[in-house]
mmCIF file of C-alpha atoms in Angstrom:
data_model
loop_
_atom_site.group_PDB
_atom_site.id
_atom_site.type_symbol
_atom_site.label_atom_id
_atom_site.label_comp_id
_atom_site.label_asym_id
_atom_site.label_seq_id
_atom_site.Cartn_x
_atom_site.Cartn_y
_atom_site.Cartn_z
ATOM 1 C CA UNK A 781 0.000 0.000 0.000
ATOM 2 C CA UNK A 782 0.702 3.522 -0.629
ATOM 3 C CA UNK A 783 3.135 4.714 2.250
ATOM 4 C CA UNK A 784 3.687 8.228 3.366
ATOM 5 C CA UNK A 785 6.973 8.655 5.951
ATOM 6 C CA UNK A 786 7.768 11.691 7.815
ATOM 7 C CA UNK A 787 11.025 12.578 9.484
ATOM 8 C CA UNK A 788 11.847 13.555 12.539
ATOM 9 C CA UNK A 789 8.899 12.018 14.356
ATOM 10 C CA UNK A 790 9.408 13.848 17.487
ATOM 11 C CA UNK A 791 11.938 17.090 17.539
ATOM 12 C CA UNK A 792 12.448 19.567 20.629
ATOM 13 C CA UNK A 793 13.988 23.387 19.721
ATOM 14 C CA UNK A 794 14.581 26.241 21.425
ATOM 15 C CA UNK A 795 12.691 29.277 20.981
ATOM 16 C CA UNK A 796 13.702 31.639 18.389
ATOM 17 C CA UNK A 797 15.287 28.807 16.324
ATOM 18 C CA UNK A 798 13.811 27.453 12.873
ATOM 19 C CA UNK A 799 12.594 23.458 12.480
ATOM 20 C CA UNK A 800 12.252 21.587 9.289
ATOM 21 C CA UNK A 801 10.142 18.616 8.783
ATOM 22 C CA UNK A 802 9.895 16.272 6.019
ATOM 23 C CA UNK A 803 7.319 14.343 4.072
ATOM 24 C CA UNK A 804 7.771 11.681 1.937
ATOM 25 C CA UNK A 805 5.791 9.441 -0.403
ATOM 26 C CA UNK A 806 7.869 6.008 -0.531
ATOM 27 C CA UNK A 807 6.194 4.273 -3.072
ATOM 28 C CA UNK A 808 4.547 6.200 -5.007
ATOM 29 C CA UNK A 809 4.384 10.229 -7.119
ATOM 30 C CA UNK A 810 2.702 12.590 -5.718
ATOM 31 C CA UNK A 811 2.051 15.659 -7.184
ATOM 32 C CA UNK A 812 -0.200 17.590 -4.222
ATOM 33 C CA UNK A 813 0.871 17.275 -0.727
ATOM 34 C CA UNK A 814 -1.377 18.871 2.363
ATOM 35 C CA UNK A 815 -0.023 19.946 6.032
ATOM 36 C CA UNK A 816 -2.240 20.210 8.991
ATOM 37 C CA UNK A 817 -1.482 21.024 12.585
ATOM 38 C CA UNK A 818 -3.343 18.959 15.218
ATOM 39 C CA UNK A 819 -3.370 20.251 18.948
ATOM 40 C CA UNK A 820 -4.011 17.549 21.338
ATOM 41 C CA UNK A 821 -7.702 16.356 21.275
ATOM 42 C CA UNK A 822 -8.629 18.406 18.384
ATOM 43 C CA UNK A 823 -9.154 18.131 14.754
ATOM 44 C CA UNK A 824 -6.759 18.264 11.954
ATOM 45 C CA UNK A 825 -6.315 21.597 10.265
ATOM 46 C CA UNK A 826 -5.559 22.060 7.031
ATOM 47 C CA UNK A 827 -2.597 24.483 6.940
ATOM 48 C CA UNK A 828 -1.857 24.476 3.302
ATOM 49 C CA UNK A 829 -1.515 22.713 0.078
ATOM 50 C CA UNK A 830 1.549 22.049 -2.071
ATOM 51 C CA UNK A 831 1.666 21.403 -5.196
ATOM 52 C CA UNK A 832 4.952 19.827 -7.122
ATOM 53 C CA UNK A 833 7.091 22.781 -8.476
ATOM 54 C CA UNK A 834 4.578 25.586 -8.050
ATOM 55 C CA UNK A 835 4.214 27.621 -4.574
ATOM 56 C CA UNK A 836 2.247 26.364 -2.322
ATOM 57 C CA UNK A 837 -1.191 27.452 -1.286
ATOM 58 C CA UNK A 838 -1.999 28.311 2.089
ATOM 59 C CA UNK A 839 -5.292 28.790 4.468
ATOM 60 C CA UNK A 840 -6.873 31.643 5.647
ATOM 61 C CA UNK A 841 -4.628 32.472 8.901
ATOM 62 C CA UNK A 842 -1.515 30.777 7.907
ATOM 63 C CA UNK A 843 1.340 32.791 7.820
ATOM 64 C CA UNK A 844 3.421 31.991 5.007
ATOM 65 C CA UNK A 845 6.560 33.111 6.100
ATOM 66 C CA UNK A 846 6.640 31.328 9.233
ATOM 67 C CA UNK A 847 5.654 28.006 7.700
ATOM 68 C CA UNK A 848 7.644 27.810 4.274
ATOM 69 C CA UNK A 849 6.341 24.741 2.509
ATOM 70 C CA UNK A 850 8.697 23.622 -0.394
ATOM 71 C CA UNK A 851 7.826 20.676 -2.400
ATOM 72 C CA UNK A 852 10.925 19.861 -4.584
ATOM 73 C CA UNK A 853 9.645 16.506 -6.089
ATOM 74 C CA UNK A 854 7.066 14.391 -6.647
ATOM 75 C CA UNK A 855 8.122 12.526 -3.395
ATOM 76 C CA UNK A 856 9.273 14.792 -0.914
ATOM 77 C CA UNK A 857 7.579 18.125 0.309
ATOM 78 C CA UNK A 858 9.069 20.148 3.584
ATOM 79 C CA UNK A 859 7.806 21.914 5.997
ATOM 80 C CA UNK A 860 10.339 24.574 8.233
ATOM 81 C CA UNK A 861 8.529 26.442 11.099
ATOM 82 C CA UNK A 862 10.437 29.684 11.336
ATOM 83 C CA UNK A 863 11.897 31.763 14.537
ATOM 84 C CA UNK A 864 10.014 28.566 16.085
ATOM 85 C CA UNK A 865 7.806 29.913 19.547
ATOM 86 C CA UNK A 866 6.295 27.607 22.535
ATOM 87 C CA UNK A 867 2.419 28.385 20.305
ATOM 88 C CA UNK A 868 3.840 26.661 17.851
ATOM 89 C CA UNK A 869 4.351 23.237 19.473
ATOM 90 C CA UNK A 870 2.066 20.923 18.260
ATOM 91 C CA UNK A 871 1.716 17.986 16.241
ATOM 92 C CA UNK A 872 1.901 18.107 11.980
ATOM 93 C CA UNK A 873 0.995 15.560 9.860
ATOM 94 C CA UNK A 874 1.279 16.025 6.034
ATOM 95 C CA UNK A 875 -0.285 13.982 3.599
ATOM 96 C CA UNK A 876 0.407 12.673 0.084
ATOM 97 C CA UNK A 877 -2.279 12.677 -3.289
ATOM 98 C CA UNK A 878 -1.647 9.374 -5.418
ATOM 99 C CA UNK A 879 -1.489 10.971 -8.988
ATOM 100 C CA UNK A 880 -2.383 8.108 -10.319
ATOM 101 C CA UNK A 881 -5.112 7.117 -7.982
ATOM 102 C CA UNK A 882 -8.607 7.340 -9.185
ATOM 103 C CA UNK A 883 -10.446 9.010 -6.109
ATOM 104 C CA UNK A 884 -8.801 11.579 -3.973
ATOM 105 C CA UNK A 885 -7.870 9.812 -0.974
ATOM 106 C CA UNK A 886 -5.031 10.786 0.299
ATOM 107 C CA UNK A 887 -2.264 8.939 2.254
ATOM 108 C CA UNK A 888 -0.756 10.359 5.775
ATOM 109 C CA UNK A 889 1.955 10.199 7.416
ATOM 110 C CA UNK A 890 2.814 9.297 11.043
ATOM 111 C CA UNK A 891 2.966 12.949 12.111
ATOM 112 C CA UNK A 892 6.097 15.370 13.444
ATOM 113 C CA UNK A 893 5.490 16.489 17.712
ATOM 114 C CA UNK A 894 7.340 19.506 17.695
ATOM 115 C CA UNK A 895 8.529 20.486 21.212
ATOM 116 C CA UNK A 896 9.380 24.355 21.665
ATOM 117 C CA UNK A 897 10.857 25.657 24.457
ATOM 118 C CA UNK B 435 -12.088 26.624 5.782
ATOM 119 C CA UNK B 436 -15.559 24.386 5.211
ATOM 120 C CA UNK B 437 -17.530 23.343 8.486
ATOM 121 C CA UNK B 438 -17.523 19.614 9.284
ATOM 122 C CA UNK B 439 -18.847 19.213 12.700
ATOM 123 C CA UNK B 440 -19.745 16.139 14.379
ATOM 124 C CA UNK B 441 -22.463 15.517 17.036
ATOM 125 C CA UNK B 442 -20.647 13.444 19.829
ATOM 126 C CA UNK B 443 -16.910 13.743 21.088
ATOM 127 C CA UNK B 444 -17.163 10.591 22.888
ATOM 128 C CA UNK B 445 -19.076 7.211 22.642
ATOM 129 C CA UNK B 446 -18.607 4.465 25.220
ATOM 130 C CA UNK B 447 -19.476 0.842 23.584
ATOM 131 C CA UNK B 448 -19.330 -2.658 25.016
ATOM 132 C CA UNK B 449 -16.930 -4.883 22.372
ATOM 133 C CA UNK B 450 -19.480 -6.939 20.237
ATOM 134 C CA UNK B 451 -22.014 -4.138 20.291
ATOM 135 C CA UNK B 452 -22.243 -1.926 17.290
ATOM 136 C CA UNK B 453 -21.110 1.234 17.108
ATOM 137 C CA UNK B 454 -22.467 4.631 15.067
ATOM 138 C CA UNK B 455 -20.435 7.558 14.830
ATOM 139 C CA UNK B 456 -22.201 11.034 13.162
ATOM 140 C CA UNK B 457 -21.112 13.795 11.062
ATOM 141 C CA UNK B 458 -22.758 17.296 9.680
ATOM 142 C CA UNK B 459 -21.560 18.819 7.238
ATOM 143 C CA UNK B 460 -22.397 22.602 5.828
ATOM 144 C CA UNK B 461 -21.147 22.407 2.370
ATOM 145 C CA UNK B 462 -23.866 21.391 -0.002
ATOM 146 C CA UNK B 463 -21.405 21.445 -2.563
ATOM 147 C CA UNK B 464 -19.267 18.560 -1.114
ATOM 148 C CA UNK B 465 -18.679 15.733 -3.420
ATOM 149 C CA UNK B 466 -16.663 13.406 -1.325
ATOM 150 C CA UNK B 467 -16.355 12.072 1.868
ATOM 151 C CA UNK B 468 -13.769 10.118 3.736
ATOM 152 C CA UNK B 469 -13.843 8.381 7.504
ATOM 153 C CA UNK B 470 -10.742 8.232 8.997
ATOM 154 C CA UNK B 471 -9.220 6.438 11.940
ATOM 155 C CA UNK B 472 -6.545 8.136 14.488
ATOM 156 C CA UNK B 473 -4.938 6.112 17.150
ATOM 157 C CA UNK B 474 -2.648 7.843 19.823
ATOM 158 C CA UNK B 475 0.063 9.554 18.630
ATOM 159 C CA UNK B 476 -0.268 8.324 14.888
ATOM 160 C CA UNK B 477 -1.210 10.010 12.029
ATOM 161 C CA UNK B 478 -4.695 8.719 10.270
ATOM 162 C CA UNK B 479 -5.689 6.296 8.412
ATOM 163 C CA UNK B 480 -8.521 5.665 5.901
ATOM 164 C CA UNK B 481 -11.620 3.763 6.824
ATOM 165 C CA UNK B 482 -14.204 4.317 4.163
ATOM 166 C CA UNK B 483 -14.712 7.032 1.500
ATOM 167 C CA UNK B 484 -18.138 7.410 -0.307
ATOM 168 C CA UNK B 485 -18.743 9.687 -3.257
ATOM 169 C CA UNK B 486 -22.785 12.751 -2.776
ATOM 170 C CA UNK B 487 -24.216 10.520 -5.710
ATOM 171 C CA UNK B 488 -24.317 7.665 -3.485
ATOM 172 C CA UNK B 489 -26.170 7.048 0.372
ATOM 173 C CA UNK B 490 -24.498 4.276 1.427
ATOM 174 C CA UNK B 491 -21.724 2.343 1.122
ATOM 175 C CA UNK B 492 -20.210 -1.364 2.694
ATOM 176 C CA UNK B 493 -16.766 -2.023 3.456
ATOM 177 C CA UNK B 494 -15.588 -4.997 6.003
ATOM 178 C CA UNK B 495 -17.431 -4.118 9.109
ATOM 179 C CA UNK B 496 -18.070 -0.804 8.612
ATOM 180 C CA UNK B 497 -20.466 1.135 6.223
ATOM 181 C CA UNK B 498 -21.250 4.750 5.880
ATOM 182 C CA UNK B 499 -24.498 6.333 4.948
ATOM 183 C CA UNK B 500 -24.815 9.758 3.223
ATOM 184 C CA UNK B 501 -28.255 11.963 3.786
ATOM 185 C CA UNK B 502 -27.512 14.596 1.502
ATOM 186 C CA UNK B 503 -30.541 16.478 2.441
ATOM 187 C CA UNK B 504 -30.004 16.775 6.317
ATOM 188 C CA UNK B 505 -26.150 16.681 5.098
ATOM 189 C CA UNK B 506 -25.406 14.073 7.320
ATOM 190 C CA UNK B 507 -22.790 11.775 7.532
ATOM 191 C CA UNK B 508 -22.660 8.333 9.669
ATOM 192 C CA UNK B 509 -19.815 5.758 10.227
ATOM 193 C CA UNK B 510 -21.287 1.954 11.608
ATOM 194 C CA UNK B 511 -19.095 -0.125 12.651
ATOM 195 C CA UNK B 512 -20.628 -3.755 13.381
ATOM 196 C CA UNK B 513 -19.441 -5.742 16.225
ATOM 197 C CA UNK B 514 -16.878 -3.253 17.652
ATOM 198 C CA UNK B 515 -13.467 -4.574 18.825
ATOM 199 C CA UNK B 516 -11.004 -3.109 21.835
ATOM 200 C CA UNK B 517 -9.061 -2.579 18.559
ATOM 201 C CA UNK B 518 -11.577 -0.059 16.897
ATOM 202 C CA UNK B 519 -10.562 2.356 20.033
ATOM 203 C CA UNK B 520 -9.403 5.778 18.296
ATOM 204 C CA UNK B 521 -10.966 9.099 17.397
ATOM 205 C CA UNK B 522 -12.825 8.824 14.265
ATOM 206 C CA UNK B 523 -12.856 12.151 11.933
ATOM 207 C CA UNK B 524 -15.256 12.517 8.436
ATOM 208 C CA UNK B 525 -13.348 14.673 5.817
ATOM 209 C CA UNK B 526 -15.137 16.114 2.894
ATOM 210 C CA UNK B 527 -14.082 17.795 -0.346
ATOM 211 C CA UNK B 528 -15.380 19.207 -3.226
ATOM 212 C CA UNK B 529 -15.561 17.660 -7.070
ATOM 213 C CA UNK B 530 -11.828 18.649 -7.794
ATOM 214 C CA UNK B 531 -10.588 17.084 -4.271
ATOM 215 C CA UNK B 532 -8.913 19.894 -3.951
ATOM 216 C CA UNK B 533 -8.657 20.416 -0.223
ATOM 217 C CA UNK B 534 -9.768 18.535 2.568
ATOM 218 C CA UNK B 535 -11.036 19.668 5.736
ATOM 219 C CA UNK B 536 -11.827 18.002 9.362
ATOM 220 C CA UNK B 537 -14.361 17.395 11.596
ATOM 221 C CA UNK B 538 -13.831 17.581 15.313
ATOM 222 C CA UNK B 539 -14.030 13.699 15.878
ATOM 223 C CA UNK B 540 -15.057 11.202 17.954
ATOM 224 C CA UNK B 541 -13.469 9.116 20.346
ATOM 225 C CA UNK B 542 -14.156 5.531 20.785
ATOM 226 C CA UNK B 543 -13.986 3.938 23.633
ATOM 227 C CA UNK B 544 -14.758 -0.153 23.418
ATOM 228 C CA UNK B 545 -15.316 -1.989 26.925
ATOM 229 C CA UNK B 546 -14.092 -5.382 26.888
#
């Protein structure tokens, strides 16, 4: 089955400095990956949506230049939380389109707890 | 972002009993629909997806109906196992499945 890795699984930084987090499609292209942020108990939101070699597209209330999204190939998409602050520990999970599947379901990965301090 | 909602944050089942988890949804417009499955400290994984021009749809033990009128959304889940513990979320999308968004979810608790 389609399998969607992300690295580190759990990171702790100190305030101030900038975390990068990586999402990977292992057996398979895809050319839209999705971030969300999920605080504990609570729902996923959708944070933004990146699309292979184009920018990436971001929801209302995201700022973009905290959370720069590059997605560099059809397998690998990153995530780097900027000037990192204690509000933004939490837990992301991206997830991974099959281009070639025929419905939209999407594939996610294990999830990144990020730790600030 | 859309509004996926759902009606219960918890439900407490004894294992063999059946289980039915809602959703509401406010986007008429939604063409797609996913269930999803999140266990502790993982990230989620898919259940059961059915497409608006369809009400109901089987997979192993679980089906999901669609009331597109009430826009409702339900997840059953037949003879519940300690293993079906998790928080279940519905997801919806429109045609182009371009986005996805969340509801609040449910957690599932199954008494031995």
């Amino acid at each position: 089955g389609a399998v969607v890795s992300q690295h580190p699984s759990r990171v702790i930084c100190k305030s101030g400095t900038s975390v990068k987090i990586e999402c990977r499609s292992l057996d398979f292209q895809a050319t839209t990956m999705f971030w969300y942020r999920q605080f504990p108990k609570k729902s996923l939101m959708l944070m933004a949506t990146s699309n292979e070699g184009s920018k990436a597209t971001y929801e209302q209330g995201v700022e973009k230049d905290k959370f720069l999204i590059n997605h560099a190939s059809l397998t690998l998409s990153t995530l780097t939380v900027t000037s990192a602050h204690p509000e933004d520990s939490s837990f992301y999970i991206c997830s991974a389109r099959d281009r070639l599947a025929g419905v939209g379901e999407q594939y996610f990965g294990p999830g990144t707890r990020l730790t600030v301090t | 972002g859309e509004s996926v909602g759902l009606h219960l944050p918890t439900l407490s089942v004894q294992e063999g009993d059946n289980s039915i988890i809602n959703c509401a949804y406010s986007n008429s417009a939604s063409d797609y629909f996913i269930w999803y499955k999140q266990e502790s400290g993982k990230g989620p994984q898919f259940i059961i997806d059915i497409r608006s021009n369809m009400d109901k749809r089987q997979g192993q033990r679980v089906t999901v109906l669609l009331n597109k009128t009430v826009k409702h959304l339900s997840l059953q889940i037949a003879a519940t196992q300690p293993g079906d513990s998790a928080v279940y979320f519905c997801a919806e999308t429109p045609y182009n499945f371009n986005k996805f968004y969340f509801g609040s979810g449910t957690k599932l608790n199954v008494k031995p």
